[in-house]
C-alpha positions as a printed Julia matrix, in Angstrom:
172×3 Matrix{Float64}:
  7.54  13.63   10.2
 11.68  14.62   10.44
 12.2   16.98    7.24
 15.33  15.29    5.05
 17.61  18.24    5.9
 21.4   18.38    4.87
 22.78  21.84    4.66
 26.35  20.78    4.31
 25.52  19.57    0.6
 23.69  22.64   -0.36
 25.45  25.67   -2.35
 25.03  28.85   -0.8
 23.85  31.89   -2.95
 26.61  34.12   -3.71
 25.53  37.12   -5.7
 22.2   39.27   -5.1
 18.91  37.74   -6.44
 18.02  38.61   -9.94
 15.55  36.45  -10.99
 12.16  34.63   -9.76
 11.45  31.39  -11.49
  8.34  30.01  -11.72
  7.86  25.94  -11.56
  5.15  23.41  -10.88
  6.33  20.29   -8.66
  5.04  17.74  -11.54
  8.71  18.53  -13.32
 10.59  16.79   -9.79
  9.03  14.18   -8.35
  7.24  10.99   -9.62
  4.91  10.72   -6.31
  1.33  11.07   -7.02
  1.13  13.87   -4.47
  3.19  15.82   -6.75
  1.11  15.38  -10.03
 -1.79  16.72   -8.66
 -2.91  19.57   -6.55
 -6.13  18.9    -4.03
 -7.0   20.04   -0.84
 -5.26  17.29    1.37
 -2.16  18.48    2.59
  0.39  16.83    0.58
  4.02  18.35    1.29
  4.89  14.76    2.75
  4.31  13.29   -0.45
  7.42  15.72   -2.01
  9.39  14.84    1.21
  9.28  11.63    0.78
 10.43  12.05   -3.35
 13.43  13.88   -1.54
 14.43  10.69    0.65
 13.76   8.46   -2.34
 16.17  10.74   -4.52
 18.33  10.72   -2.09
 18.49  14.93   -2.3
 19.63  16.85    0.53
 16.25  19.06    0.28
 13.75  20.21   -1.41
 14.64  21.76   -4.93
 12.9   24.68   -4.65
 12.23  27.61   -2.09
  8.9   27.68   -1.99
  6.08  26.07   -2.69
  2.64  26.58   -3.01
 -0.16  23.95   -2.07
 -3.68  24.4    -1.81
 -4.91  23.24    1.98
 -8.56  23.04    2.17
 -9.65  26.21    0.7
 -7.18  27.96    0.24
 -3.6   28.39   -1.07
 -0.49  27.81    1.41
  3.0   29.21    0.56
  5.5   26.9     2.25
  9.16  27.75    2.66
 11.07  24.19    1.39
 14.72  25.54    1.46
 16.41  28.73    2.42
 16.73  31.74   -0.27
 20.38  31.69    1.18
 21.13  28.48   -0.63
 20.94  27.29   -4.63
 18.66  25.16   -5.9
 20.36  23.05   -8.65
 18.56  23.39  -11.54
 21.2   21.92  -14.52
 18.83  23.18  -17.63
 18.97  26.73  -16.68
 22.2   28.52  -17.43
 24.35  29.53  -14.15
 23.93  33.0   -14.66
 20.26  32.76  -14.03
 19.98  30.02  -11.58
 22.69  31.33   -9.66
 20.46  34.58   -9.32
 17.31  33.13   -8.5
 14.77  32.44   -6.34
 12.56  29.17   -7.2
  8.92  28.51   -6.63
  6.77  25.63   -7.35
  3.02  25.68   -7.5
  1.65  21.72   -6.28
  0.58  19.76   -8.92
  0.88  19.82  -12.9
 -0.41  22.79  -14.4
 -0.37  21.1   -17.56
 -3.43  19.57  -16.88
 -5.53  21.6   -14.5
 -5.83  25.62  -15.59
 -4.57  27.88  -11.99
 -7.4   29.38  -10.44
 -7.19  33.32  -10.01
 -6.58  32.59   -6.25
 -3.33  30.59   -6.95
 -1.82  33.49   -8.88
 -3.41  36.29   -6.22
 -1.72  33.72   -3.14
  1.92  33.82   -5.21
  1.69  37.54   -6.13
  0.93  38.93   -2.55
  2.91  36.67   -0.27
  5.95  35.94   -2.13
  6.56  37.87   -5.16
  5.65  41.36   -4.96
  7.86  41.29   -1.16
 10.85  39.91   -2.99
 10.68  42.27   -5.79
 10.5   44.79   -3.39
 13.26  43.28   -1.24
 15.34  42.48   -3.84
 14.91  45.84   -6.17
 13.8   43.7    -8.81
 10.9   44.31  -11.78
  8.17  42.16  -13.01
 10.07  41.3   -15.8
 12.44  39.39  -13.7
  9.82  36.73  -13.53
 10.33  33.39  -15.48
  8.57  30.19  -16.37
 10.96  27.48  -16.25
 10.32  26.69  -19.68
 11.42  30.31  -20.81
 14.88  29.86  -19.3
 15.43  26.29  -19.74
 17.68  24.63  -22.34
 15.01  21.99  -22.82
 13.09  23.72  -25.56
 10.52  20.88  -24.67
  9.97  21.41  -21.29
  6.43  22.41  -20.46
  7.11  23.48  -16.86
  5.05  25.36  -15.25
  2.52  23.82  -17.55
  0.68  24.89  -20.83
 -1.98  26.65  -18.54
 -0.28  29.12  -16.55
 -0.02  32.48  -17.88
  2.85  34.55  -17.52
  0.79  37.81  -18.47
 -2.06  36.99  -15.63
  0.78  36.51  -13.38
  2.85  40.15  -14.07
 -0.69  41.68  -14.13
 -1.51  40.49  -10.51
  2.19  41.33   -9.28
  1.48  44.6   -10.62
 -1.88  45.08   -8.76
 -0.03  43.98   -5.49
  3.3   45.64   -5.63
  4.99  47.84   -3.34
  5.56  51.1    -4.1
  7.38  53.26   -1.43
């Protein structure tokens, strides 16, 4: 399958990274492959939302989909360019880096894994990389200007996630 790609129409990041924000995919896309994680691998199933939207790409940087087993961190569009996010004020989104976890954690509670898989490969490196604390992590909802957005979901835990960052970070 030929990814959707069209770098021309993305913004490029400006300014340093400041922020990590936390999303689930169920928020995006209306395909079924979105609204629930299993172990099938379903990143065609957001592709295809992209075509349908007509987007030039993915609208976040990563996500995270559980293949088989285990949890798979997927790069969906370059930390060098924006994703457009219009509910979160520019001087966040502008800053940040976005990651989706598959799936709608509004009705399915994260297993430890998921939040171990998200900690170690992508967000105790960039708050390494990018000098940054855990309190430069976000749920959507906290930084949206839709007070009734439930995005990540009502199950994900944004102390369980700065705990396990904390377990994996890197110190020197």
């Amino acid at each position: 399958m030929r990814m959707p790609f069209k770098a021309a129409l993305l913004n490029i990041r400006r300014g340093p990274v400041k922020w990590i924000i936390i999303h689930h995919t169920a928020e995006m896309y209306a395909a079924p492959e979105s609204r629930i994680d299993n172990a099938k691998f379903q990143l065609p199933g957001i592709i295809n939302g992209v075509l349908e939207k007509s987007d030039p790409d993915i609208n976040y940087n990563y996500i995270i989909e559980k293949i088989k087993e285990d949890y798979v961190p997927m790069v969906c569009r370059p930390v060098s360019s924006l994703c457009d996010w219009p509910d979160i004020p520019d001087d966040i989104n502008k800053r940040a880096v976005h990651i989706a976890l598959m799936g709608s954690y509004s009705f399915k509670v994260p297993e430890r894994r998921l939040y171990e898989i998200m900690s170690y490969r992508l967000i105790a490196p960039m708050i390494k990389i990018y000098g940054l604390t855990p309190k430069r992590i976000k749920l959507h909802r906290d930084v949206s200007t839709n007070k009734d957005l439930e995005c990540p979901g009502d199950f994900v835990e944004m102390g369980k996630i700065e705990a396990i960052v904390r377990r994996f970070m890197i110190t020197k």
